[in-house]
Coordinates of C-alpha atoms and ligand atoms in Angstrom, one line a residue:
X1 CA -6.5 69.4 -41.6
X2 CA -6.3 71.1 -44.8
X3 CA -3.0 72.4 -46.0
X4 CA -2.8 75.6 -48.7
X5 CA -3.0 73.9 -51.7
X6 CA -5.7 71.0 -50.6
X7 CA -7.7 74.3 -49.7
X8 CA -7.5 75.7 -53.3
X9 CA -7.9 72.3 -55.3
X10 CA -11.8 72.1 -53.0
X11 CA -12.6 75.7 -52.9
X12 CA -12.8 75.4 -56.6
X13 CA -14.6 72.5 -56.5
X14 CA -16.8 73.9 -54.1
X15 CA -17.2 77.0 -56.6
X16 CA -18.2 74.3 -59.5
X17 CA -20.6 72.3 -57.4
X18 CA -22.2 75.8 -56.5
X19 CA -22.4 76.9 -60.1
X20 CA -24.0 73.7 -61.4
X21 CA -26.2 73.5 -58.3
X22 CA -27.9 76.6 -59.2
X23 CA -27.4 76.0 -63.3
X24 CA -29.3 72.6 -63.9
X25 CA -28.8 70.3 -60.7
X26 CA -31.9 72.1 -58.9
X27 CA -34.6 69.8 -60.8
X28 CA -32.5 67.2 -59.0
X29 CA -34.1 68.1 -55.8
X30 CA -37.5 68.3 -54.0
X31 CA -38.1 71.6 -52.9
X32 CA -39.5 70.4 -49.3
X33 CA -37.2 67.1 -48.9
X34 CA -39.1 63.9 -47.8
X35 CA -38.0 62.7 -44.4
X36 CA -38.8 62.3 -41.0
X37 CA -37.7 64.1 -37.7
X38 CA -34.5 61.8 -36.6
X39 CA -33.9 60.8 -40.1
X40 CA -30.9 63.2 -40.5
X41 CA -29.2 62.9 -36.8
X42 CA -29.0 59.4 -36.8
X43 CA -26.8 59.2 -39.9
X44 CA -24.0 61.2 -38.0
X45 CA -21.9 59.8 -35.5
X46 CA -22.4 60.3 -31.6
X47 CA -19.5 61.6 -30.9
X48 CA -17.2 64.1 -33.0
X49 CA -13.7 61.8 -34.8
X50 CA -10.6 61.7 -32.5
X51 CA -8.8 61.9 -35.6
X52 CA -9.3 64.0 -38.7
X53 CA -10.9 62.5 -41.7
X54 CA -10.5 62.7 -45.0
X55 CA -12.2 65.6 -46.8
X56 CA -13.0 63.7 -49.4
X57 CA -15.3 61.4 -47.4
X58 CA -17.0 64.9 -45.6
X59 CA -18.1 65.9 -49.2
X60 CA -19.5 62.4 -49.5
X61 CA -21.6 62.9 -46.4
X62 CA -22.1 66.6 -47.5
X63 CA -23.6 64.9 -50.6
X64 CA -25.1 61.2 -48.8
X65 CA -26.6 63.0 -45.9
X66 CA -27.0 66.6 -46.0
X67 CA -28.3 67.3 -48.6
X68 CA -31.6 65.0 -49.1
X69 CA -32.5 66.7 -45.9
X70 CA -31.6 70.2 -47.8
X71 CA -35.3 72.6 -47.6
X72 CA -34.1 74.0 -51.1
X73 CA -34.6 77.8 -50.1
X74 CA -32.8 79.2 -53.3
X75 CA -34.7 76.7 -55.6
X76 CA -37.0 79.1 -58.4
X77 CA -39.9 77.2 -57.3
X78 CA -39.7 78.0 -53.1
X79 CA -42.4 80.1 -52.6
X80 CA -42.5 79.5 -48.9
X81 CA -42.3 82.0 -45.4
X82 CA -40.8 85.1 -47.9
X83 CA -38.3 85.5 -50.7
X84 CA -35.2 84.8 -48.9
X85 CA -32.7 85.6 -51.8
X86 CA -29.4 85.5 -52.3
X87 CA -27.1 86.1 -55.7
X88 CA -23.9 85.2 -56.8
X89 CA -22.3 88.3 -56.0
X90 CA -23.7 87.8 -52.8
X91 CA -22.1 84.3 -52.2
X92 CA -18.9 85.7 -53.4
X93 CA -18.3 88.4 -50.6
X94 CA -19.9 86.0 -48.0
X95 CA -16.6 84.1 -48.8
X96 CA -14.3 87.0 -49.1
X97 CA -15.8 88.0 -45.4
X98 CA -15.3 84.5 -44.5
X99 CA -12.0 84.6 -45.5
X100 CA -10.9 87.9 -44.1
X101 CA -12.5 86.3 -40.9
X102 CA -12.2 90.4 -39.6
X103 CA -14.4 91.2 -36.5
X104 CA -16.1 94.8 -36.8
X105 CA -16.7 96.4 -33.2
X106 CA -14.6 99.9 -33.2
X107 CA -13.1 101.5 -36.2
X108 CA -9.5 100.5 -35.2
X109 CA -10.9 96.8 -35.2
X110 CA -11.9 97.3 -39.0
X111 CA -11.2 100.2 -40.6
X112 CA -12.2 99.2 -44.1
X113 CA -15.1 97.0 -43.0
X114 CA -16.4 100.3 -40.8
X115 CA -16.4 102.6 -43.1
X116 CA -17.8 100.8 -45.7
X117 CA -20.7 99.6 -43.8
X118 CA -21.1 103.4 -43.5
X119 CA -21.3 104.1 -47.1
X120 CA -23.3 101.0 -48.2
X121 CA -25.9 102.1 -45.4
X122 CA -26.1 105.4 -47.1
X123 CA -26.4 104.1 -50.5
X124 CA -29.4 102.1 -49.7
X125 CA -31.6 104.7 -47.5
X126 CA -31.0 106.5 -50.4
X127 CA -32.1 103.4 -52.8
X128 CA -35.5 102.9 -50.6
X129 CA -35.8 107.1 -50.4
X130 CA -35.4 107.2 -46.8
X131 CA -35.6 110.5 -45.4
X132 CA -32.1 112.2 -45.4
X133 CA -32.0 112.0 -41.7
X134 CA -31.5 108.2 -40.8
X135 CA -28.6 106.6 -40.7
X136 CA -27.8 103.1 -40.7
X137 CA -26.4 100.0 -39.0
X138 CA -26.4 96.1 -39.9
X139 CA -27.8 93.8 -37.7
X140 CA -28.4 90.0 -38.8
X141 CA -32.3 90.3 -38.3
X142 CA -35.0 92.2 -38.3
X143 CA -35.6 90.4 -34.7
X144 CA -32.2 92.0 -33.4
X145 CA -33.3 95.1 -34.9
X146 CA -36.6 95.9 -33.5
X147 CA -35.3 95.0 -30.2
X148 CA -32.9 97.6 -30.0
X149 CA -35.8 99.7 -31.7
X150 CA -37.7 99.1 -28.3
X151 CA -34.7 99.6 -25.6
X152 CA -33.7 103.1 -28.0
X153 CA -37.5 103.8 -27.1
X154 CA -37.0 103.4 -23.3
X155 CA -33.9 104.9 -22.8
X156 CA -35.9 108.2 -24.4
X157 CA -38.5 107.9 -22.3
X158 CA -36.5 107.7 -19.2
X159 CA -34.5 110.1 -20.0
X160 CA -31.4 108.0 -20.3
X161 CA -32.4 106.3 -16.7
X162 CA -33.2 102.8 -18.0
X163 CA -29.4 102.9 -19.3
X164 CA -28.3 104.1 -16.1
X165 CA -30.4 102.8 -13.5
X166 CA -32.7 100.3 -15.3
X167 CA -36.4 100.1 -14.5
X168 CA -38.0 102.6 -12.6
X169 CA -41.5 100.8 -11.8
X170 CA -43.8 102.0 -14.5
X171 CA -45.5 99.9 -17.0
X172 CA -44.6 100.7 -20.3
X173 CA -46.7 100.0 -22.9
X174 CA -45.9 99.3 -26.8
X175 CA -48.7 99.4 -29.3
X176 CA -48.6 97.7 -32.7
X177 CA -51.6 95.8 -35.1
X178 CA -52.3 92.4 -34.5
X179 CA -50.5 91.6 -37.9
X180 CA -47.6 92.4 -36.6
X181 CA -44.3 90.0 -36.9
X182 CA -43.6 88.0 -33.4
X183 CA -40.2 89.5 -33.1
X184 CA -41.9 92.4 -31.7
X185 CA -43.7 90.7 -28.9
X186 CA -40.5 88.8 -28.5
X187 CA -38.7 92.2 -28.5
X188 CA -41.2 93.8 -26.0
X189 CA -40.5 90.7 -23.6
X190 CA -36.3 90.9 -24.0
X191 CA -36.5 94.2 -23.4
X192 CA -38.4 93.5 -19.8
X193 CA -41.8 94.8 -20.5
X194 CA -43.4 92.2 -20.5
X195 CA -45.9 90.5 -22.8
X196 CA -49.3 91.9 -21.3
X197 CA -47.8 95.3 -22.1
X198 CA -48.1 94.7 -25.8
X199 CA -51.2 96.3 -27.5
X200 CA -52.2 94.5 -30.3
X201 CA -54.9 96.7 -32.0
X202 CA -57.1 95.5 -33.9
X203 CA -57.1 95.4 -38.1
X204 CA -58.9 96.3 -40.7
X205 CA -60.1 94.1 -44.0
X206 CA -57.2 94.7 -45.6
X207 CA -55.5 93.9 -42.1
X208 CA -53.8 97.0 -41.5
X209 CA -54.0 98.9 -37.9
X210 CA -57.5 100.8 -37.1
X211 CA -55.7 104.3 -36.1
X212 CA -59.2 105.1 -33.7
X213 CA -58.3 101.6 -32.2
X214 CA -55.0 102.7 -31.7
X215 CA -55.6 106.0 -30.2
X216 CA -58.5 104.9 -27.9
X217 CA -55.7 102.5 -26.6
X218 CA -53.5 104.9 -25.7
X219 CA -55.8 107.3 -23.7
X220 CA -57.0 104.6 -22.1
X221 CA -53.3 103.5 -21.2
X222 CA -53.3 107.0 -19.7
X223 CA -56.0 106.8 -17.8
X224 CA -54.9 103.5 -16.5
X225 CA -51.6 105.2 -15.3
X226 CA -49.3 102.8 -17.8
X227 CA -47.0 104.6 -19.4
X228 CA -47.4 104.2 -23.4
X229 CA -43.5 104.9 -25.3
X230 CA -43.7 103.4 -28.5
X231 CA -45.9 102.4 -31.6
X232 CA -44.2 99.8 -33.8
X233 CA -46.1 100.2 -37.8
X234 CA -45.9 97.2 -40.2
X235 CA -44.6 98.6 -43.3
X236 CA -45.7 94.8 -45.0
X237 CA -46.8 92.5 -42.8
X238 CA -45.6 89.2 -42.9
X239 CA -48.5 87.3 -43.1
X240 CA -50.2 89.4 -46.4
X241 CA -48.2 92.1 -46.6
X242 CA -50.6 94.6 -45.7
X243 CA -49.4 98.1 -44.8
X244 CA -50.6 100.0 -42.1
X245 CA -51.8 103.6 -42.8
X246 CA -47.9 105.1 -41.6
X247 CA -48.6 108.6 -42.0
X248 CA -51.7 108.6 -39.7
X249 CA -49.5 106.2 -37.0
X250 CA -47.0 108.8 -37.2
X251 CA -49.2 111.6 -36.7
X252 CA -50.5 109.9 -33.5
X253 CA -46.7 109.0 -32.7
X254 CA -46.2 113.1 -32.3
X255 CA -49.6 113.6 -30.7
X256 CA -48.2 111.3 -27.7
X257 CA -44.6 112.2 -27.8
X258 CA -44.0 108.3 -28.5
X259 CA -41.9 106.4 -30.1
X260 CA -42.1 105.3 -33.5
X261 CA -40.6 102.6 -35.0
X262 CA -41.4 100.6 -38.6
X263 CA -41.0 97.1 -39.3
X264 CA -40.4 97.2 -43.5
X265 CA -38.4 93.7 -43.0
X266 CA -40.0 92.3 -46.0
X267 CA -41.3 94.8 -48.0
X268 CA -38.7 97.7 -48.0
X269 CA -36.7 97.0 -51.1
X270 CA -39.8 97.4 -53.0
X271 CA -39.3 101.0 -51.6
X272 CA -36.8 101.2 -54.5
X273 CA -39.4 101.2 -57.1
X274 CA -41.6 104.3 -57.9
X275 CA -44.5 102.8 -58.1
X276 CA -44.4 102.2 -54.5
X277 CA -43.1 105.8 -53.5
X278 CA -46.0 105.6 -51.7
X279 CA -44.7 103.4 -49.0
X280 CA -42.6 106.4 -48.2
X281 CA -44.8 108.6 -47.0
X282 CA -44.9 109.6 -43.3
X283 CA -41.2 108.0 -43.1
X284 CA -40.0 111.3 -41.6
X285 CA -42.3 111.0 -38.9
X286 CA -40.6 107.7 -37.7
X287 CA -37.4 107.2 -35.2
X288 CA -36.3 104.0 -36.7
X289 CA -37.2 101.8 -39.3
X290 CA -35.8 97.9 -40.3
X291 CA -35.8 96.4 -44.1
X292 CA -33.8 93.1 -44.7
X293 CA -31.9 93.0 -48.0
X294 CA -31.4 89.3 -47.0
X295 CA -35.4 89.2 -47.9
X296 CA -35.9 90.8 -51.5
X297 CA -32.7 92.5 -52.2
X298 CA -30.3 89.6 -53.5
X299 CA -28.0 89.7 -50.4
X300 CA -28.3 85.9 -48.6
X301 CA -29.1 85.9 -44.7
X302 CA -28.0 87.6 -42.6
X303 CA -28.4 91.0 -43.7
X304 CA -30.9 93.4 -42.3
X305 CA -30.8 97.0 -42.2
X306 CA -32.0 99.2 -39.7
X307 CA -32.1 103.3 -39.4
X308 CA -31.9 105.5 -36.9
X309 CA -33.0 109.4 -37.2
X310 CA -30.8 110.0 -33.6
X311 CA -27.5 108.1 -33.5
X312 CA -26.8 110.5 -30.4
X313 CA -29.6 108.8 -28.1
X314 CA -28.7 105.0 -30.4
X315 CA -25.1 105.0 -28.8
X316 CA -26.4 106.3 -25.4
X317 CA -28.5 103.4 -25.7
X318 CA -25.9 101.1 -26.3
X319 CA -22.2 102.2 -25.3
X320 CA -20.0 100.7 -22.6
X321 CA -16.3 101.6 -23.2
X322 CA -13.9 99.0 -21.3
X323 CA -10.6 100.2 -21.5
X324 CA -9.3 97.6 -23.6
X325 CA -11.6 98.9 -26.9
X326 CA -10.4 102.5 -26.3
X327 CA -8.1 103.9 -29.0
X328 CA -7.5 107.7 -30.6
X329 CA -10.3 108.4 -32.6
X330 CA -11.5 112.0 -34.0
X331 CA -14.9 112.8 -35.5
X332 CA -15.1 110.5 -38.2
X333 CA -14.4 107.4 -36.6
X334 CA -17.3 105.2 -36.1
X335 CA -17.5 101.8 -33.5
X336 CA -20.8 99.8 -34.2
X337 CA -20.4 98.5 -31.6
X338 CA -22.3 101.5 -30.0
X339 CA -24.9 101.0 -32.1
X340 CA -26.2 97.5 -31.7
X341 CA -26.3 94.8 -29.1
X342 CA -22.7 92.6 -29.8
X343 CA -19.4 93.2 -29.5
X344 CA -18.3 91.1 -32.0
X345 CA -20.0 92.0 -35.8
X346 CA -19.7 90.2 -39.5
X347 CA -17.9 92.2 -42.1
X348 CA -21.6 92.0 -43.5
X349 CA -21.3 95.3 -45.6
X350 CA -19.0 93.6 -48.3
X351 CA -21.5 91.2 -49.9
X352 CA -23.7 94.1 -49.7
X353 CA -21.3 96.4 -51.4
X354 CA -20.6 93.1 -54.0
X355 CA -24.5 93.2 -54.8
X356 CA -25.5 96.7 -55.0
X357 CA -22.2 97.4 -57.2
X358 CA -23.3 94.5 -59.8
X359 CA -26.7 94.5 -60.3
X360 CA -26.7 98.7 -60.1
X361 CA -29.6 100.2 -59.2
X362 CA -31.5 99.7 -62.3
X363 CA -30.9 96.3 -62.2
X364 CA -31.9 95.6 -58.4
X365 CA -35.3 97.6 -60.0
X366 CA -35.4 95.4 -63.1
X367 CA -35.2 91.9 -61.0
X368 CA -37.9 93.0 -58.3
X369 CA -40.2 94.5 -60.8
X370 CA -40.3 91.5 -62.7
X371 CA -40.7 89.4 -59.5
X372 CA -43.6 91.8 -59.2
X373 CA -45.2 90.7 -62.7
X374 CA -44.9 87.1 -62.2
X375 CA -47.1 87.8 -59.2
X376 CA -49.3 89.5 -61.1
X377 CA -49.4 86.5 -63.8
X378 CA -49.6 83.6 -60.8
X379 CA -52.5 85.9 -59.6
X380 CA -54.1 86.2 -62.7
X381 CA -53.9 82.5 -63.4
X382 CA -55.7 81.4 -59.4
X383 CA -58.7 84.1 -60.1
X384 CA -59.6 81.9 -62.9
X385 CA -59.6 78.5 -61.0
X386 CA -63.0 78.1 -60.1
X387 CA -63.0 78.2 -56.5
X388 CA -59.8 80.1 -55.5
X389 CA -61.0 82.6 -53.2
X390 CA -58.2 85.2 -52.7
X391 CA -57.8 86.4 -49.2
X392 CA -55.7 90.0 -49.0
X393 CA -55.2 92.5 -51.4
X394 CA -52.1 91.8 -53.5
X395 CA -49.9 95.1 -54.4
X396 CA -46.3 93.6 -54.1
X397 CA -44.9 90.0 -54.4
X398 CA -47.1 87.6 -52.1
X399 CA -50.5 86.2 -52.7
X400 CA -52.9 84.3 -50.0
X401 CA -55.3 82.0 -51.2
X402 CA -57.5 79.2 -50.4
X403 CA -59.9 76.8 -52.4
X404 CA -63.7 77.3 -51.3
X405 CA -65.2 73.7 -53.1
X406 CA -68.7 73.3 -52.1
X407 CA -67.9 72.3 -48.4
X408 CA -69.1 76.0 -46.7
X409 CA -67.7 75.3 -42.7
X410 CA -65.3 77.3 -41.8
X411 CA -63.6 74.8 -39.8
X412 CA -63.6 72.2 -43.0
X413 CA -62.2 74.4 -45.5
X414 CA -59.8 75.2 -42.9
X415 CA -59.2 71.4 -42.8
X416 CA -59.4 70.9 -47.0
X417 CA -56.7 74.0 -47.5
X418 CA -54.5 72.6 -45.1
X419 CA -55.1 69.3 -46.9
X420 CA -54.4 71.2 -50.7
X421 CA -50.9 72.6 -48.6
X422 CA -49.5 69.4 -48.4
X423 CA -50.3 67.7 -51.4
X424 CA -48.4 70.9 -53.0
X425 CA -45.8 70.5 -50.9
X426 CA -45.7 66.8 -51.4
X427 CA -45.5 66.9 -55.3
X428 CA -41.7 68.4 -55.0
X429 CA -41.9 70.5 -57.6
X430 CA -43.0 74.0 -55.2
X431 CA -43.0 74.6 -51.3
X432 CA -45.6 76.8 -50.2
X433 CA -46.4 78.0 -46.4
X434 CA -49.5 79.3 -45.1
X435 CA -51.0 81.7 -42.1
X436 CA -54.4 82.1 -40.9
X437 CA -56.1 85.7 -41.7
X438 CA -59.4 86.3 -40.1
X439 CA -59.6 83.0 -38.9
X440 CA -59.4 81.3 -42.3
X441 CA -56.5 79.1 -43.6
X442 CA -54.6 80.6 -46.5
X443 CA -51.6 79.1 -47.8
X444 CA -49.0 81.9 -49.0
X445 CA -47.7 82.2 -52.5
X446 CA -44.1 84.2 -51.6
X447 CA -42.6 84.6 -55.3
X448 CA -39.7 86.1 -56.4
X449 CA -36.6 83.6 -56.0
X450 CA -33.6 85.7 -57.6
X451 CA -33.2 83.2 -60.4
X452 CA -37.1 82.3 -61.2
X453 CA -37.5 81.8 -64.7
X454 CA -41.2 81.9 -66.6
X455 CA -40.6 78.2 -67.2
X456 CA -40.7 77.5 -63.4
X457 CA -43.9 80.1 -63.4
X458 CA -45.4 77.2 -66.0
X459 CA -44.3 74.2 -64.1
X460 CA -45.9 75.9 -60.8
X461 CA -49.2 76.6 -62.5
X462 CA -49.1 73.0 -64.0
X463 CA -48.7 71.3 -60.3
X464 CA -51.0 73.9 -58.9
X465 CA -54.0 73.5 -61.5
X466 CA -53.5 69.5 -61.4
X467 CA -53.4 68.8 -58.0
X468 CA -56.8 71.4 -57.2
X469 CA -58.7 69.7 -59.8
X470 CA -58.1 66.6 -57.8
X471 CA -60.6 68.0 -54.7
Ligands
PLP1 C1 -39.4 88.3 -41.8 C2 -39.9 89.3 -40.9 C3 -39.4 89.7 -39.7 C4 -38.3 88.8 -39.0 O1 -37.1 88.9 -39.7 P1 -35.8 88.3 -39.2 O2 -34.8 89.0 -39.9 O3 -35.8 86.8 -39.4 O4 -35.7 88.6 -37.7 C5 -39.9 90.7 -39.0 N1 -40.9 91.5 -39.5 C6 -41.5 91.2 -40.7 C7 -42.6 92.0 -41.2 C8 -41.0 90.1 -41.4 O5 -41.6 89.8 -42.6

C-alpha cells in the first residue's frame, strides 16, 4: 500500500507521464494497437497477489502490458465511432472528484457537489439554447438517459400507475427512425416493452424520419388497439448525423398527446454555435432531450446531459424515500437521486464546471468550429479522389464515404470498402469505423479530437490518398 508521501512522489509522475503523453509521445503509438484477442489477459496473472507489490513494477506492467493494447481514443488522428473528447481541465477535476471520492444522492450527501450540478446544468441548456423550461440532470450515458426518457413516458401515460402498480396489460408502443442509436431499442426492452413494440419508421435520403411514415404508424397503432406514448427524434444520428425534421415530430408528438423525447447525444454541443440555431427549433415542443459533453464538448466519459421540461412527473417517476436518506430539507434542496436510476452518483459536475470555466464559451465555440472546418477541408480533399463517392450530407463534424473503383456489385464494393477500412486501420497512423447506410458500406470519418492539429489533418490525407491509390 501507498503511504502519503509515496502517493505525492507518483501522482506527479503520473501528471508528467500524462503531459508528455498528450505533448509528443502519441506518434509513439498506433492508433488501433496490433494484437490479438488473448494477447492482453494472458500477460496478467491468474489469480490477484497475496501480498502487495511494488508500485514501481505496476507502472512497469502499466507501461509493458497495458498500454500496447491501448485503442488510443485521445490520439489527434482517432477518427473512429464519434469524437469522444476529453481536455486537460477535464482530467484535472476527474482527479479532484476521484479524490474527494463524495457520493451525490440527496443534498445532505453533497451539498457542494448538488448544487453545483444544478448550476452547471443551467449553464449549458443555456450554452446549447435550450428552451428556458428544461432542467437538468447528469447521467453517465446517453443509454441511461433515454431509458429514464422512456419509463418518464409511461409513468405519464398511466397516470402515475406504472410507478405504483406496474404494467397494466396494454401494449405500448414507441416510435423512432430506423437511424436511430440502439440504446433506444435497448431502452424500450429495459423498460418492459418489449422489442416488437419499437417502430422503426422508415428514412429518407438524407436518412432522417418520413413524418407521413410516422403518422400512418400511429393511427394504425390505434386501430390495432396498442397504445402509442412516445416518439424518440434523432437530433444527429449516429451513423451520419442526419437530423430528423424535430419540429414536424413535435407537432405530431401534440397531435397524439405522446411523449417526446430527443436523442442530441452526439450532436448537441454543436447547438452552441449559431450557425446551427437551427437545430433548436421545435425544442419547446419536446419533454426531454440528452446531449453528451463527454462526445464534443471537452469533458472525458462519463458525462451526458439530459433535460427534463417536468421535474414534478421526473421525481414521481423515480423517488423511493427509505428512512435512512430522509433529512430536513426546504425548497431549495435538491436529491438526484429522484431524478435518475442510482442511488449512488459521481461528483460528475466538477470537471464540467473545470471545462466550461476554462475554455469559456467562446472558446468551447472556437474549438468546435474549427473541428467543423477541418471537416470541411478532409471533405474537400475525398471529393477530389477519383472515386470517393460520399454517402450522407455533411453539415457538422462526420463524413461517410466509400471508394466506387470500377467493380459496380453492390455486395463487392461492400467487400472492397471493408477491405480499404482495414488497410487504414492497419497503417497506424488513423482509426476509422464504419456503418452501413442504405445497404452500402461506408466507413465513418468522426473528426474533431480536442487537440487535432492541421499537421495531423496532412498526415491523415497522406495515409488516406496513399493507401486508395493502391486499389
Ligand atoms: C453515442 C450515441 C448514443 C449512446 O451514447 P452513450 O452515452 O454511450 O450511451 C446514443 N445516441 C446517439 C445519437 C449517439 O451518437
Amino acid at each position: 500500500m501507498l503511504n502519503n508521501e509515496q502517493f505525492r512522489k507518483y501522482a506527479k509522475q503520473i501528471a508528467d507521464r500524462t503531459a508528455d503523453y498528450y505533448k509528443s509521445d502519441f506518434e509513439n503509438y498506433r492508433v488501433y494497437p496490433k494484437i490479438k484477442p488473448g494477447e492482453i489477459i494472458d500477460n496478467i496473472p491468474d489469480t490477484a497477489p497475496a501480498v502487495g507489490e511494488d508500485f514501481e513494477d505496476i507502472l512497469n506492467d502499466f507501461e509493458e502490458i497495458i498500454m500496447p493494447g491501448i485503442t488510443h481514443w485521445q490520439h489527434p488522428r482517432f477518427f473512429g465511432y464519434f469524437p469522444s473528447n476529453t481536455s486537460y481541465e477535464s482530467m484535472l477535476g476527474e482527479f479532484l472528484a476521484g479524490a474527494l471520492g463524495v457520493i451525490n444522492f440527496t443534498w445532505e450527501s453533497s451539498p457542494a457537489a448538488t448544487e453545483l450540478e444544478q448550476r452547471v446544468m443551467q449553464w449549458l441548456a443555456e450554452i446549447i439554447g435550450l428552451p428556458k423550461d428544461f432542467s437538468g440532470v447528469i447521467h453517465d450515458t446517453a443509454s441511461t438517459a433515454s431509458l429514464c426518457a422512456v419509463l418518464i413516458a409511461l409513468n405519464k401515460i398511466t397516470g402515475g400507475k406504472w410507478h405504483e402498480e406496474g404494467f397494466d396489460g396494454r401494449s405500448f408502443r414507441l416510435y423512432c427512425s430506423n437511424e436511430a442509436h440502439s440504446s433506444i431499442e435497448k431502452a424500450a426492452v429495459m423498460a418492459g416493452i418489449g422489442r416488437k413494440n419499437v417502430r422503426k419508421i422508415n428514412t429518407d435520403e438524407n436518412f432522417a424520419i418520413r413524418i407521413e411514415e410516422l403518422r400512418q404508424a400511429i393511427t394504425d397503432d390505434i386501430d390495432a388497439g396498442h397504445t402509442p406514448f412516445c416518439v424518440v427524434g434523432a437530433l444527429g444520428t449516429t451513423g451520419s448525423l442526419a437530423v430528423d425534421p424535430i419540429d414536424s415530430v413535435g407537432d405530431i408528438c401534440k397531435e397524439f398527446d405522446l411523449c417526446y423525447h430527443i436523442d442530441a447525444a452526439y450532436s448537441g454541443s454543436l447547438m452552441a454555435l449559431d450557425e446551427f440555431a437551427y437545430l433548436r427549433k421545435g425544442l419547446d415542443k419536446a419533454d426531454s432531450f440528452v446531449f453528451n459533453p463527454h462526445k464534443q464538448l471537452f469533458t472525458n466519459f462519463d458525462c451526458s446531459a439530459f433535460f427534463v421540461k417536468d421535474t414534478d412527473l421526473l421525481e414521481k417517476t423515480f423517488s423511493i424515500a427509505p428512512e435512512y436518506l430522509r433529512f430536513d430539507e426546504d425548497d431549495r434542496t435538491v436529491n438526484y437521486k429522484d431524478r435518475g436510476i442510482q442511488l449512488g452518483r459521481k461528483f460528475r459536475a466538477l470537471k464540467l464546471w473545470f471545462v466550461l470555466r476554462s475554455f469559456g464559451v467562446d472558446g468551447l465555440k472556437k474549438t468546435m468550429r474549427r473541428h467543423i472546418e477541418m471537416t470541411r477541408d478532409l471533405l474537400n480533399f475525398l471529393k477530389e479522389i477519383p472515386g470517393i463517392e460520399i454517402l450522407a450530407p455533411v453539415n457538422q463534424t462526420l463524413i461517410c464515404f466509400r471508394l466506387v473503383k470500377p467493380r459496380k456489385d453492390e455486395d463487392e464494393l461492400n467487400r472492397l470498402n471493408k477491405e480499404l477500412l482495414t488497410m487504414l486501420n492497419n497503417s497506424g497512423e488513423i482509426f476509422v469505423t464504419h456503418t452501413k447506410l442504405a445497404g452500402k458500406y461506408a466507413i465513418r470519418l468522426a473528426v474533431g479530437k480536442t487537440y487535432i492539429s492541421e499537421e495531423d489533418i496532412k498526415i491523415t490525407k497522406k495515409v488516406i490518398k496513399e493507401i486508395i491509390n493502391k486499389f
